[in-house]
């Protein structure tokens, strides 16, 4: 009889413990608190999208490298090139600097004294017999040279004309020991092989001996043949 009472008491205590745990579990569910999930979130060490997040494969990937510089472009006009006129309508241009040059364009001004309506058009193809490449778009090494040409349109008067030559160029400067990178406009501009400075501008024959002028000769009209004598 005593044994039965003790067994009943143990069963009542166990049921009471189950009831208490069940109530605690229900409260946890209703409040949304999950201890096991909270511990898991805390172990990830960062929220989604943060820089501390690690991809699921465990590889953090390459580090982000911020660009150290952007391309800087400085306008420097009047860089001293060189060259010489060739035959009529052709000119040789030389890169006399100590940096590789890119000649973006070569243009010529029409002579004002050649007559009304006279213009000028590129005609480098007429400068044949030379081994040098056309200047426009050429990458000209230090001491290298190229050719450019032009011809007059309309009805120019006979004579010899000097056309202004304009060369549009581009250089990549990495050291102020080089020309034209030693230009006063670049005194306060840092440059290096890892951080070059682009120098662009125009030189023309009207600025002295920067580039040669283009010489064009227009021949006079051929004399008319003599009229036959009437006998």
Short mmCIF file of C-alpha atoms in Angstrom, two decimals:
data_model
loop_
_atom_site.label_atom_id
_atom_site.label_comp_id
_atom_site.label_asym_id
_atom_site.label_seq_id
_atom_site.Cartn_x
_atom_site.Cartn_y
_atom_site.Cartn_z
CA UNK A 1 0.00 0.00 0.00
CA UNK A 2 2.86 2.33 0.90
CA UNK A 3 4.62 1.39 -2.32
CA UNK A 4 1.57 2.34 -4.38
CA UNK A 5 1.35 5.74 -2.71
CA UNK A 6 5.04 6.45 -3.41
CA UNK A 7 4.60 5.45 -7.05
CA UNK A 8 1.59 7.77 -7.34
CA UNK A 9 3.60 10.64 -5.81
CA UNK A 10 6.45 10.17 -8.34
CA UNK A 11 4.02 10.14 -11.23
CA UNK A 12 2.31 13.31 -9.99
CA UNK A 13 5.70 15.06 -9.70
CA UNK A 14 6.71 14.03 -13.21
CA UNK A 15 3.44 15.28 -14.67
CA UNK A 16 3.92 18.59 -12.90
CA UNK A 17 7.43 18.98 -14.34
CA UNK A 18 6.15 18.23 -17.84
CA UNK A 19 3.43 20.83 -17.38
CA UNK A 20 5.96 23.50 -16.34
CA UNK A 21 8.30 22.76 -19.28
CA UNK A 22 5.39 22.73 -21.70
CA UNK A 23 4.24 26.17 -20.54
CA UNK A 24 7.80 27.50 -20.95
CA UNK A 25 8.01 26.11 -24.48
CA UNK A 26 4.65 27.66 -25.40
CA UNK A 27 5.81 31.06 -24.09
CA UNK A 28 9.01 30.77 -26.13
CA UNK A 29 7.10 29.97 -29.31
CA UNK A 30 4.60 32.79 -28.80
CA UNK A 31 7.32 35.43 -28.25
CA UNK A 32 9.44 34.26 -31.19
CA UNK A 33 12.54 33.67 -29.03
CA UNK A 34 14.58 30.65 -30.19
CA UNK A 35 17.80 30.24 -28.23
CA UNK A 36 19.31 27.79 -30.71
CA UNK A 37 18.76 30.17 -33.69
CA UNK A 38 20.15 33.15 -31.81
CA UNK A 39 23.34 31.31 -31.07
CA UNK A 40 23.75 30.35 -34.73
CA UNK A 41 23.28 33.97 -35.96
CA UNK A 42 25.80 35.29 -33.52
CA UNK A 43 28.46 32.89 -34.78
CA UNK A 44 28.35 34.27 -38.37
CA UNK A 45 30.03 37.51 -37.37
CA UNK A 46 28.25 39.91 -39.71
CA UNK A 47 24.96 40.73 -41.35
CA UNK A 48 24.10 39.93 -44.95
CA UNK A 49 25.76 42.42 -47.27
CA UNK A 50 28.31 43.61 -44.74
CA UNK A 51 32.03 43.58 -45.53
CA UNK A 52 32.54 40.98 -42.78
CA UNK A 53 30.27 38.41 -44.43
CA UNK A 54 31.98 35.32 -45.81
CA UNK A 55 30.64 33.45 -48.86
CA UNK A 56 29.09 30.04 -48.27
CA UNK A 57 32.14 28.31 -49.76
CA UNK A 58 34.37 29.81 -47.08
CA UNK A 59 36.52 31.76 -49.61
CA UNK A 60 36.48 35.52 -48.87
CA UNK A 61 37.61 36.27 -52.46
CA UNK A 62 40.18 38.89 -53.55
CA UNK A 63 40.36 42.08 -51.49
CA UNK A 64 38.85 45.26 -52.92
CA UNK A 65 41.54 47.59 -54.22
CA UNK A 66 40.60 51.26 -54.54
CA UNK A 67 41.98 52.92 -57.71
CA UNK A 68 45.01 55.01 -56.81
CA UNK A 69 44.56 57.59 -59.57
CA UNK A 70 42.62 58.58 -62.64
CA UNK A 71 44.00 59.62 -66.00
CA UNK A 72 45.07 63.25 -65.85
CA UNK A 73 45.24 65.29 -69.04
CA UNK A 74 47.13 68.58 -69.26
CA UNK A 75 46.94 70.96 -72.23
CA UNK A 76 50.39 72.06 -73.40
CA UNK A 77 50.51 73.93 -76.71
CA UNK A 78 53.59 74.79 -78.73
CA UNK A 79 55.70 71.68 -78.13
CA UNK A 80 58.79 71.96 -80.33
CA UNK A 81 58.72 69.32 -83.05
CA UNK A 82 60.68 69.75 -86.26
CA UNK A 83 60.61 68.89 -89.94
CA UNK A 84 61.14 70.15 -93.43
CA UNK A 85 59.12 70.91 -96.56
CA UNK A 86 59.45 68.34 -99.31
CA UNK A 87 58.23 68.65 -102.86
CA UNK A 88 55.27 70.92 -103.52
CA UNK A 89 52.38 70.08 -101.21
CA UNK A 90 54.30 67.73 -98.88
CA UNK A 91 56.01 68.13 -95.53
CA UNK A 92 58.00 65.89 -93.17
CA UNK A 93 57.31 66.21 -89.44
CA UNK A 94 59.84 64.89 -86.88
CA UNK A 95 59.28 63.97 -83.24
CA UNK A 96 62.15 65.89 -81.62
CA UNK A 97 60.93 65.25 -78.05
CA UNK A 98 62.16 62.45 -75.78
CA UNK A 99 58.74 60.75 -75.52
CA UNK A 100 56.79 58.70 -78.06
CA UNK A 101 54.21 60.94 -79.77
CA UNK A 102 50.81 60.25 -81.26
CA UNK A 103 49.88 62.73 -84.00
CA UNK A 104 46.10 62.88 -83.89
CA UNK A 105 45.72 65.25 -86.83
CA UNK A 106 47.66 67.45 -89.25
CA UNK A 107 45.79 70.33 -90.87
CA UNK A 108 46.73 73.21 -93.13
CA UNK A 109 45.26 76.71 -93.44
CA UNK A 110 44.23 77.87 -96.91
CA UNK A 111 46.28 80.85 -98.14
CA UNK A 112 44.29 84.05 -98.16
CA UNK A 113 46.17 85.47 -101.16
CA UNK A 114 45.53 82.58 -103.54
CA UNK A 115 42.24 84.00 -104.75
CA UNK A 116 38.54 83.87 -103.84
CA UNK A 117 37.00 80.51 -103.09
CA UNK A 118 40.35 78.70 -102.78
CA UNK A 119 40.38 75.92 -100.19
CA UNK A 120 42.71 73.17 -99.03
CA UNK A 121 42.19 69.42 -98.63
CA UNK A 122 44.45 66.63 -97.29
CA UNK A 123 46.48 64.85 -99.97
CA UNK A 124 49.17 62.82 -98.23
CA UNK A 125 48.89 60.10 -100.88
CA UNK A 126 50.63 62.43 -103.35
CA UNK A 127 53.76 62.38 -101.18
CA UNK A 128 55.01 59.14 -102.70
CA UNK A 129 58.47 57.69 -102.83
CA UNK A 130 59.01 58.05 -99.08
CA UNK A 131 59.42 55.30 -96.51
CA UNK A 132 57.86 57.40 -93.78
CA UNK A 133 54.23 56.71 -92.74
CA UNK A 134 51.39 59.23 -92.96
CA UNK A 135 51.37 61.44 -89.89
CA UNK A 136 47.66 61.33 -89.09
CA UNK A 137 47.10 58.75 -86.36
CA UNK A 138 50.77 57.71 -86.39
CA UNK A 139 52.63 56.62 -83.28
CA UNK A 140 55.96 58.35 -83.87
CA UNK A 141 58.98 57.16 -81.84
CA UNK A 142 61.63 59.49 -80.46
CA UNK A 143 63.52 60.88 -83.45
CA UNK A 144 61.03 59.29 -85.87
CA UNK A 145 59.27 61.12 -88.66
CA UNK A 146 56.16 61.01 -90.83
CA UNK A 147 54.74 62.84 -93.84
CA UNK A 148 51.64 64.90 -94.53
CA UNK A 149 50.38 66.62 -97.65
CA UNK A 150 47.67 68.89 -99.01
CA UNK A 151 46.48 70.48 -102.21
CA UNK A 152 44.52 73.60 -103.07
CA UNK A 153 41.01 73.50 -104.45
CA UNK A 154 39.20 76.02 -106.58
CA UNK A 155 41.11 78.21 -109.01
CA UNK A 156 44.22 79.46 -107.21
CA UNK A 157 46.37 82.11 -108.84
CA UNK A 158 49.79 81.00 -110.04
CA UNK A 159 52.49 81.46 -107.45
CA UNK A 160 54.19 79.89 -104.42
CA UNK A 161 52.25 79.73 -101.18
CA UNK A 162 53.23 78.96 -97.60
CA UNK A 163 50.41 77.23 -95.71
CA UNK A 164 50.29 77.20 -91.93
CA UNK A 165 50.74 73.64 -90.59
CA UNK A 166 48.96 72.60 -87.38
CA UNK A 167 49.81 69.33 -85.62
CA UNK A 168 47.56 67.96 -82.89
CA UNK A 169 49.57 65.61 -80.64
CA UNK A 170 49.42 63.45 -77.51
CA UNK A 171 52.20 62.29 -75.17
CA UNK A 172 52.19 60.07 -72.07
CA UNK A 173 54.49 61.57 -69.42
CA UNK A 174 56.01 59.47 -66.64
CA UNK A 175 59.11 61.54 -65.75
CA UNK A 176 59.88 65.26 -65.67
CA UNK A 177 63.33 64.48 -67.01
CA UNK A 178 61.74 64.04 -70.44
CA UNK A 179 60.63 66.62 -72.99
CA UNK A 180 57.82 67.80 -73.15
CA UNK A 181 57.12 66.48 -69.63
CA UNK A 182 59.41 69.20 -68.23
CA UNK A 183 57.06 71.96 -69.40
CA UNK A 184 56.40 74.63 -66.71
CA UNK A 185 52.69 73.75 -66.84
CA UNK A 186 53.61 70.37 -65.30
CA UNK A 187 55.82 71.68 -62.48
CA UNK A 188 53.36 70.84 -59.71
CA UNK A 189 51.90 67.73 -61.37
CA UNK A 190 53.19 64.41 -59.95
CA UNK A 191 53.85 61.66 -62.49
CA UNK A 192 55.34 58.18 -62.55
CA UNK A 193 55.13 54.99 -64.65
CA UNK A 194 52.22 53.89 -62.44
CA UNK A 195 50.55 57.31 -62.60
CA UNK A 196 51.19 58.85 -66.04
CA UNK A 197 50.04 62.28 -67.16
CA UNK A 198 48.67 62.76 -70.67
CA UNK A 199 49.97 65.87 -72.41
CA UNK A 200 47.95 67.04 -75.39
CA UNK A 201 47.95 70.18 -77.46
CA UNK A 202 48.75 71.77 -80.82
CA UNK A 203 51.91 73.11 -82.42
CA UNK A 204 51.83 75.20 -85.58
CA UNK A 205 54.29 76.73 -88.03
CA UNK A 206 53.03 80.18 -87.03
CA UNK A 207 54.70 79.63 -83.64
CA UNK A 208 58.19 79.81 -85.17
CA UNK A 209 60.10 76.60 -85.86
CA UNK A 210 57.75 74.28 -83.95
CA UNK A 211 56.73 72.54 -87.19
CA UNK A 212 57.49 73.42 -90.83
CA UNK A 213 55.10 75.33 -93.05
CA UNK A 214 53.78 73.61 -96.16
CA UNK A 215 54.94 75.01 -99.48
CA UNK A 216 52.69 74.72 -102.54
CA UNK A 217 53.59 75.97 -105.98
CA UNK A 218 50.84 76.73 -108.48
CA UNK A 219 52.14 76.82 -112.01
CA UNK A 220 50.92 79.49 -114.42
CA UNK A 221 48.67 78.66 -117.34
CA UNK A 222 50.47 77.27 -120.34
CA UNK A 223 50.81 79.85 -123.10
CA UNK A 224 48.40 79.41 -125.97
CA UNK A 225 49.97 78.04 -129.14
CA UNK A 226 50.61 80.67 -131.80
CA UNK A 227 47.91 81.19 -134.37
CA UNK A 228 48.77 79.88 -137.81
CA UNK A 229 49.76 82.57 -140.28
CA UNK A 230 47.28 83.38 -142.98
CA UNK A 231 48.79 83.52 -146.42
#
